[in-house]
Amino acid sequence: MTEIVLPAADYDLAATLSSGQAFRWNLRGDGWESAIGNQWVRLQPGIDGIHATTWPEVREWDWLRHYLQSDLKLETVLETFPKDPPMQASVQACRGLRLLRQDPWECLASFILSSTKQIVQIRQICETLCLRFGHPISQSDGAVPIHTFPSAPAIAARSEAELRDCKMGFRAPSLLHAARAVCDGSLQLAELGGLPLAQARSELCRLRGVGPKIADCVLLFAYGFPQAFPVDVWIQKAIQKLYFKGRRVRPDRMDRFVRSHFGPHSGYAQQYLFHYMRTLHPDSRGTKSGATVPTSDPAPRLSHAN
DNA sequence: TGCCAGGGCTGGG
DNA sequence: CCCAGCCATGGC
């Protein structure tokens, strides 16, 4: 076991680890536990920063700083957000929410499994997958065994039936296909980060079961493309409600709007909106009423093209 | 119970 | 371009 304190101001660990970008963090007592790569990790919020414990022992901590992005000055991101009522309310409610920098394969696999699933269910599927096809990490005195996330080769070696048996349903062939693509080199995850956003996106979209939404989740949560902007049903409804007076917005126009409105860190803004709406209205999906959410009143004018 | 979930694909206007 | 139907599964 090794322990360290990572200096981190403006870091809301609970919001970050439970905001639907990673699915394997569990709250135990006053700390969060999971596996990062082959390391068992426990994180606790503290006055002086994030208290981290890992097993087995490690000598350096760059991998964890990178995962948590704890050196990022949050203010430099927040100050680029549009100064409209919805974003101000989101920042006021969620300040300290961060974007992680996850392993690309785990992130890709997890979000392939995410389609039309609730977050609790995605967590369940991932847990089963890790339990069956990952390998256990035995923290020295731990009561609860944590398993690594199965590698692409480990998944590729399984049958579709074995994957379906993890309750992932029609997503099983997509996961298998992605694992094979990574193994045979037809998808080079290590190269995506060096590509322009649009090109990286189209690389991911070549996979079956991966469209623009899932691709952007991976590009944002694993590669840190600042303008990857996943539009799921929550964001769709939130933006319609907050910026378009509740009127339907078609995909094409939605795309133009988010690209032009949210600035150079639109992906971060997206996560703030997502978490704000989801924590504020945990069960009022799509209902038109209630909602004391500040809106940006005049529907945004997009007079000039592009 | 029926509706819906951090979607995407296919086949039809 | 748009839309409806479909794909499994389980929470609420």
Short mmCIF file of C-alpha atoms (C1' of nucleotides) in Angstrom, two decimals:
data_model
loop_
_atom_site.label_atom_id
_atom_site.label_comp_id
_atom_site.label_asym_id
_atom_site.label_seq_id
_atom_site.Cartn_x
_atom_site.Cartn_y
_atom_site.Cartn_z
CA MET A 1 0.00 0.00 0.00
CA THR A 2 1.14 3.50 -0.78
CA GLU A 3 -0.48 6.75 0.16
CA ILE A 4 -0.17 10.28 -1.11
CA VAL A 5 -2.01 13.59 -1.03
CA LEU A 6 -2.58 15.09 -4.44
CA PRO A 7 -2.98 18.84 -4.14
CA ALA A 8 -6.26 19.75 -5.79
CA ALA A 9 -8.41 22.81 -5.34
CA ASP A 10 -11.90 23.07 -6.72
CA TYR A 11 -12.27 19.32 -7.05
CA ASP A 12 -15.60 17.67 -6.22
CA LEU A 13 -14.66 14.01 -6.11
CA ALA A 14 -18.19 12.73 -5.55
CA ALA A 15 -19.69 14.69 -8.43
CA THR A 16 -16.85 13.74 -10.73
CA LEU A 17 -16.85 10.02 -10.00
CA SER A 18 -20.62 9.65 -10.09
CA SER A 19 -21.48 11.87 -13.05
CA GLY A 20 -21.81 9.15 -15.66
CA GLN A 21 -18.38 9.43 -17.27
CA ALA A 22 -16.89 6.43 -15.42
CA PHE A 23 -18.93 3.50 -14.20
CA ARG A 24 -16.74 1.58 -11.80
CA TRP A 25 -16.32 3.84 -8.75
CA ASN A 26 -17.92 2.69 -5.52
CA LEU A 27 -18.47 4.80 -2.43
CA ARG A 28 -17.22 2.96 0.65
CA GLY A 29 -17.34 4.90 3.87
CA ASP A 30 -16.00 8.34 3.04
CA GLY A 31 -13.87 7.22 0.13
CA TRP A 32 -14.22 6.00 -3.46
CA GLU A 33 -12.74 2.71 -4.62
CA SER A 34 -12.05 1.25 -8.04
CA ALA A 35 -9.30 -0.04 -10.28
CA ILE A 36 -7.24 2.18 -12.54
CA GLY A 37 -5.39 -0.11 -14.89
CA ASN A 38 -3.95 -2.83 -12.67
CA GLN A 39 -3.93 -0.68 -9.56
CA TRP A 40 -6.45 -0.84 -6.79
CA VAL A 41 -7.19 2.76 -5.79
CA ARG A 42 -9.02 4.47 -2.95
CA LEU A 43 -9.68 8.21 -3.07
CA GLN A 44 -10.81 10.41 -0.21
CA PRO A 45 -11.56 14.11 -0.34
CA GLY A 46 -9.50 16.20 2.11
CA ILE A 47 -8.89 19.82 2.94
CA ASP A 48 -5.40 19.70 1.47
CA GLY A 49 -6.33 17.76 -1.62
CA ILE A 50 -7.23 14.23 -2.65
CA HIS A 51 -5.94 11.47 -0.38
CA ALA A 52 -5.05 8.47 -2.51
CA THR A 53 -4.20 4.95 -1.46
CA THR A 54 -3.10 2.31 -3.94
CA TRP A 55 -2.09 -1.30 -3.99
CA PRO A 56 0.38 -2.66 -4.96
CA GLU A 57 2.96 -0.04 -4.09
CA VAL A 58 3.95 2.58 -6.60
CA ARG A 59 6.83 5.05 -6.72
CA GLU A 60 5.41 7.76 -8.89
CA TRP A 61 1.97 9.21 -9.33
CA ASP A 62 1.82 10.82 -12.75
CA TRP A 63 -0.67 8.18 -13.93
CA LEU A 64 -3.09 9.17 -11.18
CA ARG A 65 -2.65 12.91 -11.66
CA HIS A 66 -3.31 12.31 -15.32
CA TYR A 67 -6.42 10.21 -14.68
CA LEU A 68 -7.85 12.77 -12.27
CA GLN A 69 -6.55 15.80 -14.18
CA SER A 70 -5.88 17.24 -10.77
CA ASP A 71 -3.33 19.78 -12.00
CA LEU A 72 -5.89 21.50 -14.20
CA LYS A 73 -6.84 24.97 -13.04
CA LEU A 74 -10.60 24.67 -13.21
CA GLU A 75 -11.11 28.42 -13.36
CA THR A 76 -9.36 28.63 -16.72
CA VAL A 77 -12.06 26.34 -18.09
CA LEU A 78 -15.07 27.80 -16.32
CA GLU A 79 -14.27 31.33 -17.43
CA THR A 80 -14.70 30.28 -21.06
CA PHE A 81 -18.29 29.16 -20.55
CA PRO A 82 -21.02 31.35 -22.03
CA LYS A 83 -22.39 33.76 -19.43
CA ASP A 84 -25.99 32.71 -19.83
CA PRO A 85 -28.42 31.76 -17.05
CA PRO A 86 -28.36 27.98 -17.62
CA MET A 87 -24.58 27.77 -17.56
CA GLN A 88 -24.26 30.09 -14.58
CA ALA A 89 -26.76 27.98 -12.68
CA SER A 90 -24.91 24.81 -13.65
CA VAL A 91 -21.58 26.16 -12.48
CA GLN A 92 -23.06 27.43 -9.25
CA ALA A 93 -24.62 24.03 -8.58
CA CYS A 94 -21.75 21.80 -9.72
CA ARG A 95 -18.57 23.79 -9.19
CA GLY A 96 -15.72 21.31 -8.71
CA LEU A 97 -17.08 18.82 -11.22
CA ARG A 98 -14.19 17.62 -13.37
CA LEU A 99 -13.56 15.62 -16.50
CA LEU A 100 -11.42 12.52 -16.03
CA ARG A 101 -8.89 11.19 -18.51
CA GLN A 102 -9.69 7.50 -18.74
CA ASP A 103 -8.17 4.55 -20.53
CA PRO A 104 -9.42 4.59 -24.14
CA TRP A 105 -10.29 0.91 -24.37
CA GLU A 106 -12.20 0.80 -21.10
CA CYS A 107 -14.00 3.99 -22.02
CA LEU A 108 -14.90 2.77 -25.50
CA ALA A 109 -16.10 -0.60 -24.24
CA SER A 110 -18.12 0.97 -21.44
CA PHE A 111 -19.92 3.39 -23.72
CA ILE A 112 -20.65 0.71 -26.31
CA LEU A 113 -22.49 -0.95 -23.45
CA SER A 114 -24.23 2.29 -22.49
CA SER A 115 -26.71 2.68 -25.32
CA THR A 116 -30.30 2.94 -24.07
CA LYS A 117 -29.25 1.90 -20.60
CA GLN A 118 -29.59 3.76 -17.35
CA ILE A 119 -26.37 4.55 -15.53
CA VAL A 120 -27.12 2.06 -12.75
CA GLN A 121 -27.49 -0.65 -15.34
CA ILE A 122 -24.34 0.27 -17.20
CA ARG A 123 -22.53 -0.06 -13.89
CA GLN A 124 -24.03 -3.49 -13.36
CA ILE A 125 -23.02 -4.75 -16.79
CA CYS A 126 -19.48 -3.43 -16.41
CA GLU A 127 -19.19 -5.05 -13.02
CA THR A 128 -20.28 -8.43 -14.34
CA LEU A 129 -17.91 -8.12 -17.27
CA CYS A 130 -14.97 -7.34 -14.98
CA LEU A 131 -15.89 -10.07 -12.56
CA ARG A 132 -15.95 -12.71 -15.27
CA PHE A 133 -13.22 -11.63 -17.66
CA GLY A 134 -10.95 -9.28 -15.72
CA HIS A 135 -8.56 -10.44 -13.06
CA PRO A 136 -8.82 -9.84 -9.33
CA ILE A 137 -6.68 -7.32 -7.51
CA SER A 138 -6.35 -8.35 -3.90
CA GLN A 139 -5.76 -5.33 -1.76
CA SER A 140 -3.94 -6.60 1.29
CA ASP A 141 -6.67 -6.38 3.90
CA GLY A 142 -9.55 -5.75 1.60
CA ALA A 143 -12.88 -7.34 2.18
CA VAL A 144 -14.16 -6.64 -1.30
CA PRO A 145 -12.35 -7.99 -4.35
CA ILE A 146 -11.87 -5.51 -7.15
CA HIS A 147 -11.31 -6.73 -10.69
CA THR A 148 -9.46 -5.10 -13.55
CA PHE A 149 -11.35 -4.10 -16.66
CA PRO A 150 -10.86 -6.87 -19.25
CA SER A 151 -8.43 -5.98 -22.02
CA ALA A 152 -9.41 -6.01 -25.67
CA PRO A 153 -7.71 -9.38 -26.23
CA ALA A 154 -9.50 -10.80 -23.21
CA ILE A 155 -12.85 -9.74 -24.68
CA ALA A 156 -11.95 -10.80 -28.22
CA ALA A 157 -11.23 -14.31 -26.93
CA ARG A 158 -14.83 -14.68 -25.74
CA SER A 159 -17.90 -15.77 -27.65
CA GLU A 160 -20.87 -13.56 -28.31
CA ALA A 161 -22.96 -15.84 -26.13
CA GLU A 162 -20.61 -15.42 -23.19
CA LEU A 163 -20.86 -11.66 -23.54
CA ARG A 164 -24.63 -11.69 -23.89
CA ASP A 165 -24.71 -13.65 -20.71
CA CYS A 166 -23.45 -10.51 -18.96
CA LYS A 167 -26.88 -9.00 -19.70
CA MET A 168 -25.62 -6.68 -22.39
CA GLY A 169 -28.18 -7.91 -24.94
CA PHE A 170 -27.85 -6.61 -28.48
CA ARG A 171 -24.68 -4.71 -27.57
CA ALA A 172 -22.68 -7.96 -27.36
CA PRO A 173 -21.76 -8.19 -31.06
CA SER A 174 -20.74 -4.53 -31.05
CA LEU A 175 -18.41 -5.03 -28.10
CA LEU A 176 -16.91 -8.13 -29.69
CA HIS A 177 -16.40 -6.32 -32.97
CA ALA A 178 -14.64 -3.42 -31.24
CA ALA A 179 -12.38 -5.77 -29.31
CA ARG A 180 -11.38 -7.55 -32.50
CA ALA A 181 -10.76 -4.26 -34.30
CA VAL A 182 -8.39 -3.19 -31.53
CA CYS A 183 -6.62 -6.56 -31.51
CA ASP A 184 -6.09 -6.85 -35.25
CA GLY A 185 -4.93 -3.28 -35.55
CA SER A 186 -7.74 -2.03 -37.77
CA LEU A 187 -8.53 0.44 -35.00
CA GLN A 188 -5.45 2.05 -33.44
CA LEU A 189 -6.60 3.62 -30.21
CA ALA A 190 -3.12 4.96 -29.44
CA GLU A 191 -3.18 7.09 -32.58
CA LEU A 192 -6.55 8.78 -32.17
CA GLY A 193 -5.33 11.43 -29.77
CA GLY A 194 -3.06 12.89 -32.40
CA LEU A 195 -5.77 13.29 -35.01
CA PRO A 196 -8.05 16.26 -35.58
CA LEU A 197 -11.36 15.87 -33.77
CA ALA A 198 -13.45 15.15 -36.86
CA GLN A 199 -11.03 12.52 -38.07
CA ALA A 200 -10.78 10.79 -34.72
CA ARG A 201 -14.56 10.79 -34.57
CA SER A 202 -14.96 9.15 -37.95
CA GLU A 203 -12.40 6.51 -37.01
CA LEU A 204 -14.50 5.51 -34.00
CA CYS A 205 -17.73 5.65 -35.97
CA ARG A 206 -16.45 2.93 -38.27
CA LEU A 207 -17.20 0.52 -35.45
CA ARG A 208 -20.57 -1.16 -35.34
CA GLY A 209 -22.76 0.23 -32.62
CA VAL A 210 -20.68 3.40 -32.36
CA GLY A 211 -22.26 6.62 -33.61
CA PRO A 212 -21.60 10.28 -32.90
CA LYS A 213 -22.75 10.20 -29.29
CA ILE A 214 -20.67 7.26 -28.12
CA ALA A 215 -17.70 8.44 -30.18
CA ASP A 216 -17.81 11.84 -28.49
CA CYS A 217 -18.02 10.28 -25.04
CA VAL A 218 -14.77 8.44 -25.75
CA LEU A 219 -13.14 11.48 -27.32
CA LEU A 220 -14.08 13.62 -24.34
CA PHE A 221 -13.63 11.23 -21.40
CA ALA A 222 -10.57 9.31 -22.61
CA TYR A 223 -8.75 11.66 -24.97
CA GLY A 224 -9.74 15.04 -23.63
CA PHE A 225 -10.80 16.60 -26.92
CA PRO A 226 -12.14 19.85 -25.49
CA GLN A 227 -14.89 20.23 -28.07
CA ALA A 228 -16.20 16.69 -28.17
CA PHE A 229 -19.84 17.14 -27.21
CA PRO A 230 -21.92 14.00 -26.64
CA VAL A 231 -25.63 14.66 -27.11
CA ASP A 232 -27.67 12.07 -25.26
CA VAL A 233 -31.36 12.19 -24.41
CA TRP A 234 -30.70 14.30 -21.28
CA ILE A 235 -28.60 16.90 -23.06
CA GLN A 236 -31.05 16.94 -25.94
CA LYS A 237 -33.96 17.71 -23.65
CA ALA A 238 -31.96 20.09 -21.49
CA ILE A 239 -30.84 22.21 -24.42
CA GLN A 240 -34.31 22.27 -25.93
CA LYS A 241 -35.74 23.38 -22.65
CA LEU A 242 -33.07 25.87 -21.65
CA TYR A 243 -32.20 27.44 -24.99
CA PHE A 244 -35.11 26.76 -27.36
CA LYS A 245 -38.19 27.31 -25.19
CA GLY A 246 -38.91 23.61 -25.17
CA ARG A 247 -39.25 23.29 -28.92
CA ARG A 248 -37.81 20.32 -30.73
CA VAL A 249 -34.38 20.76 -32.23
CA ARG A 250 -33.24 18.51 -35.01
CA PRO A 251 -29.83 16.87 -34.92
CA ASP A 252 -28.29 19.09 -37.57
CA ARG A 253 -29.33 22.33 -35.94
CA MET A 254 -28.40 20.98 -32.50
CA ASP A 255 -24.95 20.28 -33.83
CA ARG A 256 -24.51 23.79 -35.18
CA PHE A 257 -25.81 25.30 -31.96
CA VAL A 258 -23.51 23.45 -29.56
CA ARG A 259 -20.50 24.12 -31.77
CA SER A 260 -21.13 27.84 -31.89
CA HIS A 261 -22.52 28.49 -28.44
CA PHE A 262 -20.45 26.78 -25.75
CA GLY A 263 -16.96 27.94 -26.56
CA PRO A 264 -13.53 26.29 -26.65
CA HIS A 265 -14.33 23.94 -23.74
CA SER A 266 -17.81 22.96 -24.86
CA GLY A 267 -17.27 19.37 -23.74
CA TYR A 268 -16.73 20.55 -20.19
CA ALA A 269 -19.80 22.77 -20.40
CA GLN A 270 -21.76 19.76 -21.59
CA GLN A 271 -20.77 17.78 -18.50
CA TYR A 272 -21.86 20.62 -16.24
CA LEU A 273 -25.25 20.82 -17.95
CA PHE A 274 -25.66 17.06 -17.86
CA HIS A 275 -24.87 16.73 -14.19
CA TYR A 276 -26.88 19.81 -13.25
CA MET A 277 -30.02 18.56 -14.97
CA ARG A 278 -29.62 15.02 -13.77
CA THR A 279 -29.12 15.90 -10.11
CA LEU A 280 -31.75 18.62 -10.14
CA HIS A 281 -34.45 16.60 -11.85
CA PRO A 282 -33.60 12.98 -11.20
CA ASP A 283 -37.00 11.74 -12.32
CA SER A 284 -38.70 14.42 -14.38
CA ARG A 285 -37.48 13.25 -17.74
CA GLY A 286 -39.13 15.14 -20.52
CA THR A 287 -41.93 16.49 -18.43
CA LYS A 288 -42.66 20.01 -19.40
CA SER A 289 -43.81 21.38 -16.09
CA GLY A 290 -42.30 22.22 -12.76
CA ALA A 291 -38.71 23.00 -13.52
CA THR A 292 -37.47 26.14 -11.92
CA VAL A 293 -34.52 26.08 -14.24
CA PRO A 294 -33.22 29.40 -15.48
CA THR A 295 -33.50 29.60 -19.23
CA SER A 296 -31.65 31.64 -21.75
CA ASP A 297 -34.64 33.53 -22.92
CA PRO A 298 -34.22 34.77 -26.42
CA ALA A 299 -33.69 31.71 -28.56
CA PRO A 300 -30.13 32.05 -29.74
CA ARG A 301 -29.83 33.69 -33.09
CA LEU A 302 -27.65 31.90 -35.54
CA SER A 303 -27.82 34.41 -38.30
CA HIS A 304 -24.53 33.75 -39.97
CA ALA A 305 -23.78 30.32 -41.35
CA ASN A 306 -21.11 27.97 -40.07
"C1'" DT B 1 -47.72 -2.33 -15.64
"C1'" DG B 2 -45.86 0.39 -19.09
"C1'" DC B 3 -42.48 3.67 -20.13
"C1'" DC B 4 -37.86 4.75 -20.68
"C1'" DA B 5 -32.83 4.46 -20.43
"C1'" DG B 6 -25.54 8.97 -21.36
"C1'" DG B 7 -28.00 5.00 -29.15
"C1'" DG B 8 -27.39 3.18 -33.53
"C1'" DC B 9 -28.92 0.75 -37.73
"C1'" DT B 10 -32.09 -0.16 -41.26
"C1'" DG B 11 -35.75 0.52 -44.29
"C1'" DG B 12 -39.21 3.54 -45.79
"C1'" DG B 13 -41.11 8.27 -47.22
"C1'" DC C 1 -33.18 15.02 -44.79
"C1'" DC C 2 -36.77 12.87 -41.82
"C1'" DC C 3 -39.07 9.24 -39.32
"C1'" DA C 4 -40.63 4.51 -37.10
"C1'" DG C 5 -39.37 0.22 -35.70
"C1'" DC C 6 -36.19 -2.65 -33.77
"C1'" DC C 7 -32.59 -4.37 -30.88
"C1'" DA C 8 -32.31 -6.74 -24.67
"C1'" DT C 9 -32.82 -5.81 -20.20
"C1'" DG C 10 -34.20 -3.94 -15.89
"C1'" DG C 11 -35.37 0.34 -12.79
"C1'" DC C 12 -38.97 2.96 -11.41
#
